[in-house]
Each structure stands twice: as structure tokens, then as C-alpha cells.
Amino acid sequence: MAKRSVRRAARRPGQHGYALIELAIALMIGTLLLVWGAAALMRRADDAAAQATGTWLLEIRHAAYRMLERHFDKLAEGGVPVGPDGAPLYADLHAPTLAEFKAQGLLPPGFPESSPIGASAQVRLSPPSGCPGAACRVDALVYASGPLSDAQGLPDMMRMALLTEAAGGYGGYATAGTASRLRGKTFDFPNPYAPGAEILPAGTPVLWAGMDLATAAQYVRRFDERDPQLKGGLTVDGGIGATGQVAGSRLRANEYLQIVGQASPGAGCSPDGLVGRTPSGVLLSCQSGAWSASPSTQIVAQYISSPGGGSPWTQGTVTCPGGYKVTGGGGQCVSGSASRLSYSYPIGDSTWYASCDTGQVGAETDVQVYAVCMMR
């Protein structure tokens, strides 16, 4: 059988480059995907920072609203809120700081001073408008220290949309153009918002808080300076304290009534009708400008002067009138810087004894002795 010769086809010179082209295309696609993925990841990080900044500004806006709510009456009349010591609560009422909000409990102590994008916040209160009157209101603006811009320095409206969405409907921004406004879904103010205020650059995030008379009048608030004029009863589980007078047509206690105010029998008082008590608990009433006991009870007092001669000891007694018995009494050292009441006790059923002692020879003192006497 004749041998069959096998001839292999000769390779063409151009066939050596196919694999290199395919590899180059794959590398190019991979590089594009990597760049696109990195850019997308960076964009997602920027978007997350914008959303977090909106939440951060929203908390400051809530603090500003609580400030307006707490001090609306004082702000509406153009006054300055002060603390219990009479000192102003804010160094600049129209530009409160985050540190002052923290000091007043409007923000937590650990609240960050800067946003996730590195901006700080400014709070500005506008002067009250329409006050006094039904249209009275006070507004506050919270804005970032700089605009939210893209790589070209223009307002980044993509991130701005995320920020204002996180601001819960209270967010907006400074618009561009010669007729710039501070505008959001729920507000629209001129830029600048008040005469003499700074002009905010286009793209600056802004949040609004406002309080009007109708809203402020709906509720009784803590630190409220208004008279609530309640028309119904008031029931509380704890005590009721007042630094001023408590007025009413009748005072009733289901248990006991404790009178804390103390007075001395015969001392001056005003007006007539006041009720007090002696240190030992005997009831007194203000009658004709002097503290007196009830007719069935008499307070008998005696003033005993020092016997003189440098004696440090002064003593004396007082006796109830006929038909009365002693039920209590006391004494008071009325002169002598170092004097003290040494003894105070009854003698028999109608006399009270008291003595004072300075403890120093040559230092004299007087003593006032009184007895509480009741009809037998």
C-alpha cells in the first residue's frame, strides 16, 4: 500500500496576535469595571455622608424648636431668657451655640460639633414679627458653615436631595442667582434672611424651625410664664410648691395642715388675718397689727434684763393669769453675741422658767420668757 503523506497547514504570520488582543480587551474591560466600581463606592460614601449630615442638622433644628417652645413668651416680647440666678442663658440670643444648647439640655452632652461632611452648624433667630398680636411668631434657621458642592464647585443637587430628605421635610438650601432665596418644602426666606445678616452661598443646606402664638398657646409648657387659667380641678400625686401666694375661696386638707411660718407673741404683723405659730406649735393670728393667741389660749411674756455687774447669767419666770394653766413656753436670749438658752421648763402648772448664759464673765445678756396658757 502506498504511504499517505500528511501535510499540515502552514500557520499564517498574523495568527500569532489574536490571544494578545483578546487579553488586552479583557484587561480594558476589567479596568473600566474597577474604576466604575470605585467611583460608585465613593459616590455611595458621599451619599451616606450627606444623609447623615441631614440627620445631624435635623437634631440641631429640634433643639432650636425646643428653645423657641420654652422661651416663646420672652422672645415674642423682645426679652432675654434668664436662669434662676438672673443671668442670661445665651450670650447672643439671636445666635445661640451648640455648647449653649447642651448646657440647657436641648442637645445631649456628647453631640458632635461638626457634621459627617466636616461642616459646622450656625443657628440664627430672626427678630419676632407681628408681636404682640394673633400673627406673632418667631423663626429660627439652622444652616451649614459652607455649601454642598460637587467637584466643579457647583451645588451638588444629587446629594442635596438626600440631605433634605433626611431632614424630614424641614430642609432646604440657598438657591443660586441674583435673586437667591433660602427655600425648602415648608419655608421660603430671602437671602440674607434679615437685614445685616450674611448672604449664604448657593448650595448651603438650611433647616427651618418656627413657633407662632397659636401653637404656643395650645399647651402648658415647662418654664411657662403664662397663667394657664384652668377651669377644672387639678389632681396631683405629689406635692404642690409655690414661691408666691396661693389664692382660693377655700382651703381644705384631708389629713393635717402644717403651718411653717413662726412668729413671736406680741410682735408686729400685717395684714390682719395672717396665721402663724410659735416655735412650740401654738397657733397665732395677726390681730390689730400684733401676733396674738386665740381667746382660749393666752401667751404671757416677760422681759428680764441682765442683773448687771458683769454677770453672765440671767434668769426669770412668767406666770399664767388666774383660771389658766401653763401648757407650753420658752425663752429667747435677746442680747449678747455668745449667749445661749441654758434652761427652759415649767414650774408647777402655771409658771414657766427660762435662763440665758453667755459663758463669759463681763458679757451680759437679757432673756425673754413666755408661757402658753390655756383655760382650765
Short mmCIF file of C-alpha atoms in Angstrom, two decimals:
data_model
loop_
_atom_site.label_atom_id
_atom_site.label_comp_id
_atom_site.label_asym_id
_atom_site.label_seq_id
_atom_site.Cartn_x
_atom_site.Cartn_y
_atom_site.Cartn_z
CA MET A 1 0.00 0.00 0.00
CA ALA A 2 1.30 3.33 -0.88
CA LYS A 3 2.16 5.61 2.03
CA ARG A 4 -0.14 8.52 2.57
CA SER A 5 1.65 11.73 3.21
CA VAL A 6 0.08 14.08 5.79
CA ARG A 7 0.65 17.73 5.22
CA ARG A 8 -0.05 20.19 7.99
CA ALA A 9 -1.31 23.53 7.03
CA ALA A 10 1.24 26.19 7.49
CA ARG A 11 0.40 28.91 10.06
CA ARG A 12 -0.07 32.32 8.80
CA PRO A 13 2.11 35.01 10.37
CA GLY A 14 -0.91 37.17 11.51
CA GLN A 15 -2.42 34.42 13.66
CA HIS A 16 0.11 34.98 16.48
CA GLY A 17 -1.71 38.28 17.68
CA TYR A 18 -5.27 37.01 18.38
CA ALA A 19 -4.66 35.98 22.00
CA LEU A 20 -2.93 39.26 22.83
CA ILE A 21 -5.84 41.33 21.50
CA GLU A 22 -8.35 39.29 23.47
CA LEU A 23 -6.29 39.68 26.62
CA ALA A 24 -5.98 43.43 26.11
CA ILE A 25 -9.72 43.79 25.65
CA ALA A 26 -10.37 41.77 28.82
CA LEU A 27 -7.92 43.90 30.80
CA MET A 28 -9.50 47.07 29.48
CA ILE A 29 -12.99 45.91 30.45
CA GLY A 30 -11.76 44.85 33.88
CA THR A 31 -10.09 48.20 34.42
CA LEU A 32 -13.25 50.04 33.39
CA LEU A 33 -15.31 47.92 35.78
CA LEU A 34 -12.83 48.55 38.58
CA VAL A 35 -12.85 52.30 38.00
CA TRP A 36 -16.62 52.35 37.73
CA GLY A 37 -16.95 50.31 40.92
CA ALA A 38 -14.57 52.56 42.84
CA ALA A 39 -16.41 55.65 41.64
CA ALA A 40 -19.75 54.10 42.60
CA LEU A 41 -18.38 53.18 46.04
CA MET A 42 -17.11 56.71 46.57
CA ARG A 43 -20.44 58.10 45.45
CA ARG A 44 -22.27 55.85 47.88
CA ALA A 45 -19.98 57.03 50.67
CA ASP A 46 -20.66 60.68 49.74
CA ASP A 47 -24.40 59.99 49.64
CA ALA A 48 -24.27 58.34 53.07
CA ALA A 49 -22.36 61.35 54.48
CA ALA A 50 -24.97 63.72 53.01
CA GLN A 51 -27.81 61.74 54.58
CA ALA A 52 -26.02 61.65 57.94
CA THR A 53 -25.45 65.40 57.73
CA GLY A 54 -29.18 65.92 57.15
CA THR A 55 -29.94 63.88 60.28
CA TRP A 56 -27.31 65.83 62.23
CA LEU A 57 -28.79 69.17 61.17
CA LEU A 58 -32.27 67.89 61.99
CA GLU A 59 -31.28 67.25 65.63
CA ILE A 60 -29.99 70.82 65.88
CA ARG A 61 -33.23 72.04 64.34
CA HIS A 62 -35.19 70.16 67.02
CA ALA A 63 -33.04 71.84 69.69
CA ALA A 64 -33.79 75.26 68.21
CA TYR A 65 -37.51 74.43 68.15
CA ARG A 66 -37.43 73.40 71.82
CA MET A 67 -35.70 76.69 72.61
CA LEU A 68 -38.50 78.60 70.85
CA GLU A 69 -41.09 76.49 72.62
CA ARG A 70 -39.54 77.01 76.06
CA HIS A 71 -38.96 80.77 75.78
CA PHE A 72 -41.58 81.86 73.24
CA ASP A 73 -43.27 84.39 75.53
CA LYS A 74 -39.99 86.06 76.43
CA LEU A 75 -38.74 86.05 72.83
CA ALA A 76 -42.04 87.41 71.50
CA GLU A 77 -41.84 90.44 73.77
CA GLY A 78 -38.21 91.04 72.82
CA GLY A 79 -36.90 89.95 76.22
CA VAL A 80 -33.89 87.83 77.12
CA PRO A 81 -34.37 84.39 78.76
CA VAL A 82 -32.55 84.24 82.09
CA GLY A 83 -31.73 81.48 84.55
CA PRO A 84 -32.66 81.17 88.24
CA ASP A 85 -29.71 83.42 89.11
CA GLY A 86 -30.91 86.14 86.74
CA ALA A 87 -28.03 85.64 84.28
CA PRO A 88 -28.81 85.41 80.53
CA LEU A 89 -28.95 81.85 79.22
CA TYR A 90 -27.40 82.81 75.85
CA ALA A 91 -24.52 85.18 75.17
CA ASP A 92 -26.12 86.22 71.87
CA LEU A 93 -29.82 85.48 71.87
CA HIS A 94 -30.03 85.64 68.07
CA ALA A 95 -27.04 83.32 67.56
CA PRO A 96 -27.17 80.52 70.16
CA THR A 97 -24.34 77.99 70.06
CA LEU A 98 -24.37 74.21 70.29
CA ALA A 99 -22.50 74.45 73.60
CA GLU A 100 -25.32 76.61 74.99
CA PHE A 101 -27.91 74.13 73.69
CA LYS A 102 -26.05 71.38 75.56
CA ALA A 103 -25.90 73.47 78.73
CA GLN A 104 -29.69 73.94 78.58
CA GLY A 105 -30.34 70.25 77.97
CA LEU A 106 -31.56 70.84 74.42
CA LEU A 107 -28.81 68.62 72.99
CA PRO A 108 -27.04 65.63 74.58
CA PRO A 109 -23.60 66.40 76.06
CA GLY A 110 -21.81 64.19 73.53
CA PHE A 111 -23.48 65.66 70.44
CA PRO A 112 -20.78 66.22 67.76
CA GLU A 113 -19.79 69.78 66.93
CA SER A 114 -19.24 69.02 63.22
CA SER A 115 -21.19 67.06 60.61
CA PRO A 116 -20.06 63.91 58.75
CA ILE A 117 -19.02 66.12 55.81
CA GLY A 118 -16.88 68.25 58.14
CA ALA A 119 -19.15 71.30 58.27
CA SER A 120 -20.18 73.12 61.43
CA ALA A 121 -23.66 74.49 62.09
CA GLN A 122 -24.93 78.01 62.67
CA VAL A 123 -28.21 78.82 64.42
CA ARG A 124 -29.86 82.17 63.84
CA LEU A 125 -33.07 83.55 65.34
CA SER A 126 -34.91 86.19 63.39
CA PRO A 127 -36.50 89.12 65.24
CA PRO A 128 -40.12 88.45 66.32
CA SER A 129 -42.69 89.51 63.75
CA GLY A 130 -46.31 90.51 64.28
CA CYS A 131 -45.86 90.73 68.06
CA PRO A 132 -47.90 91.43 70.04
CA GLY A 133 -50.94 90.10 68.23
CA ALA A 134 -52.52 87.00 66.76
CA ALA A 135 -49.89 86.87 63.99
CA CYS A 136 -46.97 86.87 66.43
CA ARG A 137 -44.24 84.40 65.56
CA VAL A 138 -40.50 83.74 65.96
CA ASP A 139 -38.45 81.80 63.40
CA ALA A 140 -35.04 80.15 63.53
CA LEU A 141 -32.73 78.91 60.78
CA VAL A 142 -30.08 76.22 61.10
CA TYR A 143 -27.53 76.12 58.28
CA ALA A 144 -24.19 74.54 57.48
CA SER A 145 -20.99 76.56 57.53
CA GLY A 146 -20.45 76.01 53.80
CA PRO A 147 -22.22 74.88 50.61
CA LEU A 148 -22.63 71.29 49.48
CA SER A 149 -20.67 71.38 46.21
CA ASP A 150 -19.54 68.95 43.53
CA ALA A 151 -16.05 68.63 42.01
CA GLN A 152 -16.65 71.67 39.80
CA GLY A 153 -17.63 73.83 42.78
CA LEU A 154 -21.30 73.91 41.79
CA PRO A 155 -24.17 72.96 44.14
CA ASP A 156 -24.38 69.16 44.29
CA MET A 157 -28.13 68.72 43.88
CA MET A 158 -27.93 64.91 43.97
CA ARG A 159 -26.51 64.90 47.47
CA MET A 160 -28.67 67.88 48.42
CA ALA A 161 -31.77 65.82 47.65
CA LEU A 162 -30.56 63.10 50.02
CA LEU A 163 -29.74 65.65 52.73
CA THR A 164 -33.11 67.41 52.56
CA GLU A 165 -34.91 64.06 52.56
CA ALA A 166 -33.08 63.09 55.77
CA ALA A 167 -34.08 66.46 57.27
CA GLY A 168 -37.66 65.27 57.49
CA GLY A 169 -39.33 67.97 55.42
CA TYR A 170 -37.65 70.83 57.27
CA GLY A 171 -34.65 71.01 54.94
CA GLY A 172 -33.81 73.26 52.04
CA TYR A 173 -30.88 75.21 50.62
CA ALA A 174 -29.73 78.57 49.35
CA THR A 175 -30.65 78.90 45.69
CA ALA A 176 -28.32 80.31 43.03
CA GLY A 177 -28.69 83.53 41.07
CA THR A 178 -29.06 87.18 41.86
CA ALA A 179 -32.49 86.60 43.42
CA SER A 180 -31.17 83.95 45.81
CA ARG A 181 -33.64 82.53 48.34
CA LEU A 182 -33.46 80.20 51.32
CA ARG A 183 -36.05 77.71 50.16
CA GLY A 184 -37.39 74.35 51.22
CA LYS A 185 -40.61 72.36 51.15
CA THR A 186 -42.03 74.23 54.16
CA PHE A 187 -40.30 77.62 54.07
CA ASP A 188 -39.13 80.40 51.79
CA PHE A 189 -36.97 83.24 53.17
CA PRO A 190 -34.92 85.96 51.48
CA ASN A 191 -31.15 85.61 51.35
CA PRO A 192 -30.00 87.22 53.58
CA TYR A 193 -32.83 86.21 55.90
CA ALA A 194 -32.66 89.51 57.88
CA PRO A 195 -31.11 92.97 57.37
CA GLY A 196 -27.43 92.85 58.24
CA ALA A 197 -27.23 89.06 58.11
CA GLU A 198 -24.71 87.23 55.96
CA ILE A 199 -25.58 86.06 52.45
CA LEU A 200 -25.40 82.28 52.30
CA PRO A 201 -23.59 80.81 49.25
CA ALA A 202 -25.63 78.83 46.75
CA GLY A 203 -25.96 75.21 47.80
CA THR A 204 -25.76 75.87 51.57
CA PRO A 205 -28.04 73.41 53.43
CA VAL A 206 -30.68 75.22 55.53
CA LEU A 207 -33.27 73.91 58.01
CA TRP A 208 -36.14 75.89 59.49
CA ALA A 209 -37.89 75.92 62.88
CA GLY A 210 -40.72 78.25 63.81
CA MET A 211 -43.19 78.94 66.60
CA ASP A 212 -46.33 81.06 66.39
CA LEU A 213 -48.76 82.29 69.01
CA ALA A 214 -51.49 79.83 68.05
CA THR A 215 -49.14 76.86 68.50
CA ALA A 216 -47.58 78.21 71.70
CA ALA A 217 -50.98 78.84 73.28
CA GLN A 218 -52.17 75.24 72.85
CA TYR A 219 -50.15 73.68 75.66
CA VAL A 220 -48.88 74.44 79.14
CA ARG A 221 -45.13 74.05 78.92
CA ARG A 222 -42.31 73.67 81.38
CA PHE A 223 -40.94 77.09 82.38
CA ASP A 224 -44.16 78.62 81.03
CA GLU A 225 -44.61 82.16 82.34
CA ARG A 226 -48.29 82.42 81.42
CA ASP A 227 -51.29 81.92 83.70
CA PRO A 228 -52.93 78.72 82.33
CA GLN A 229 -56.33 79.73 83.81
CA LEU A 230 -57.55 76.15 84.16
CA LYS A 231 -61.32 75.86 84.53
CA GLY A 232 -61.37 72.37 86.00
CA GLY A 233 -59.87 70.71 89.04
CA LEU A 234 -56.22 69.75 89.36
CA THR A 235 -55.18 66.42 90.88
CA VAL A 236 -51.54 65.56 91.56
CA ASP A 237 -49.85 62.60 93.23
CA GLY A 238 -47.01 64.66 94.69
CA GLY A 239 -46.71 67.97 96.46
CA ILE A 240 -47.51 71.40 95.10
CA GLY A 241 -44.97 74.13 95.71
CA ALA A 242 -45.31 77.86 95.16
CA THR A 243 -42.89 80.73 95.69
CA GLY A 244 -45.72 83.27 95.65
CA GLN A 245 -49.21 83.39 97.10
CA VAL A 246 -51.78 80.61 96.69
CA ALA A 247 -55.24 82.17 96.44
CA GLY A 248 -58.63 80.49 96.51
CA SER A 249 -62.07 80.62 98.04
CA ARG A 250 -61.45 77.73 100.44
CA LEU A 251 -58.51 75.60 101.60
CA ARG A 252 -59.22 72.01 102.65
CA ALA A 253 -56.88 69.28 103.85
CA ASN A 254 -57.93 65.62 104.09
CA GLU A 255 -55.33 64.99 106.77
CA TYR A 256 -53.44 67.75 108.57
CA LEU A 257 -52.48 71.33 107.89
CA GLN A 258 -48.93 72.29 108.81
CA ILE A 259 -48.04 75.93 109.28
CA VAL A 260 -44.32 76.52 108.89
CA GLY A 261 -44.20 80.27 109.50
CA GLN A 262 -43.14 81.16 113.05
CA ALA A 263 -43.82 84.35 114.98
CA SER A 264 -43.37 85.75 118.45
CA PRO A 265 -46.43 86.75 120.52
CA GLY A 266 -46.87 90.50 120.60
CA ALA A 267 -44.62 91.10 117.60
CA GLY A 268 -45.92 93.28 114.80
CA CYS A 269 -47.61 91.73 111.75
CA SER A 270 -49.55 92.70 108.64
CA PRO A 271 -52.14 92.27 107.32
CA ASP A 272 -54.62 91.21 109.95
CA GLY A 273 -55.84 87.65 109.49
CA LEU A 274 -52.44 86.01 108.94
CA VAL A 275 -51.94 82.73 110.76
CA GLY A 276 -48.63 81.56 112.21
CA ARG A 277 -47.30 79.59 115.14
CA THR A 278 -44.83 79.83 117.96
CA PRO A 279 -41.71 77.60 117.88
CA SER A 280 -43.54 75.23 120.23
CA GLY A 281 -46.51 74.97 117.85
CA VAL A 282 -49.11 77.28 119.44
CA LEU A 283 -51.31 78.89 116.81
CA LEU A 284 -51.13 82.65 116.45
CA SER A 285 -53.18 85.06 114.41
CA CYS A 286 -52.48 88.60 113.37
CA GLN A 287 -54.92 90.83 115.26
CA SER A 288 -54.79 94.63 115.21
CA GLY A 289 -51.25 94.52 113.87
CA ALA A 290 -49.84 92.14 116.51
CA TRP A 291 -49.48 88.36 116.82
CA SER A 292 -51.96 87.00 119.38
CA ALA A 293 -53.26 83.62 120.50
CA SER A 294 -56.89 82.56 120.43
CA PRO A 295 -59.17 83.68 123.32
CA SER A 296 -58.96 80.25 124.96
CA THR A 297 -55.17 80.48 124.77
CA GLN A 298 -53.02 83.28 126.04
CA ILE A 299 -49.36 83.94 125.51
CA VAL A 300 -47.83 85.64 128.53
CA ALA A 301 -44.36 87.05 128.05
CA GLN A 302 -41.89 88.67 130.42
CA TYR A 303 -38.70 90.52 129.53
CA ILE A 304 -35.97 90.17 132.10
CA SER A 305 -32.93 92.40 131.88
CA SER A 306 -29.45 91.40 132.95
CA PRO A 307 -28.82 91.89 136.67
CA GLY A 308 -25.70 93.84 135.71
CA GLY A 309 -22.34 93.73 137.40
CA GLY A 310 -20.87 91.65 134.59
CA SER A 311 -22.92 88.59 135.49
CA PRO A 312 -23.07 86.14 132.57
CA TRP A 313 -26.27 84.60 133.92
CA THR A 314 -29.83 85.94 133.53
CA GLN A 315 -32.96 84.05 134.56
CA GLY A 316 -36.64 84.69 135.03
CA THR A 317 -40.16 83.27 135.19
CA VAL A 318 -43.58 84.15 133.85
CA THR A 319 -46.90 83.06 135.36
CA CYS A 320 -50.26 82.45 133.70
CA PRO A 321 -53.22 84.58 134.82
CA GLY A 322 -55.84 83.16 137.10
CA GLY A 323 -58.04 80.48 135.54
CA TYR A 324 -55.31 79.43 133.11
CA LYS A 325 -52.74 76.63 133.23
CA VAL A 326 -49.39 76.52 131.51
CA THR A 327 -49.25 74.16 128.52
CA GLY A 328 -46.01 75.28 126.98
CA GLY A 329 -43.47 78.02 126.88
CA GLY A 330 -39.97 79.01 126.00
CA GLY A 331 -37.26 81.57 126.25
CA GLN A 332 -35.08 83.65 123.99
CA CYS A 333 -31.74 85.33 124.59
CA VAL A 334 -32.21 88.79 123.14
CA SER A 335 -28.72 90.25 123.55
CA GLY A 336 -25.16 89.08 123.93
CA SER A 337 -23.29 87.68 120.92
CA ALA A 338 -22.29 84.47 122.70
CA SER A 339 -25.42 83.94 124.77
CA ARG A 340 -27.33 80.69 124.73
CA LEU A 341 -30.57 79.43 126.25
CA SER A 342 -29.47 77.32 129.21
CA TYR A 343 -32.77 76.13 130.66
CA SER A 344 -36.43 76.30 129.68
CA TYR A 345 -39.06 74.31 131.61
CA PRO A 346 -42.39 74.62 133.52
CA ILE A 347 -42.64 75.14 137.26
CA GLY A 348 -45.86 73.75 138.65
CA ASP A 349 -48.93 74.11 136.45
CA SER A 350 -48.90 77.85 135.87
CA THR A 351 -45.31 79.08 135.59
CA TRP A 352 -42.54 78.83 133.00
CA TYR A 353 -38.83 79.30 133.74
CA ALA A 354 -36.00 80.20 131.34
CA SER A 355 -32.38 81.29 131.68
CA CYS A 356 -29.59 82.52 129.42
CA ASP A 357 -25.84 82.25 129.88
CA THR A 358 -23.05 83.95 127.93
CA GLY A 359 -20.36 81.73 129.44
CA GLN A 360 -18.10 84.76 129.84
CA VAL A 361 -17.76 86.92 132.92
CA GLY A 362 -18.45 90.52 131.97
CA ALA A 363 -20.60 89.57 128.96
CA GLU A 364 -24.20 90.28 129.90
CA THR A 365 -27.43 89.15 128.28
CA ASP A 366 -31.20 89.60 128.64
CA VAL A 367 -33.85 86.91 128.40
CA GLN A 368 -37.46 86.93 127.27
CA VAL A 369 -39.61 84.26 128.87
CA TYR A 370 -43.10 83.37 127.65
CA ALA A 371 -45.72 80.88 128.69
CA VAL A 372 -48.58 79.37 126.71
CA CYS A 373 -51.63 79.41 128.93
CA MET A 374 -54.97 77.72 128.31
CA MET A 375 -58.23 77.99 130.18
CA ARG A 376 -58.65 75.35 132.86
#
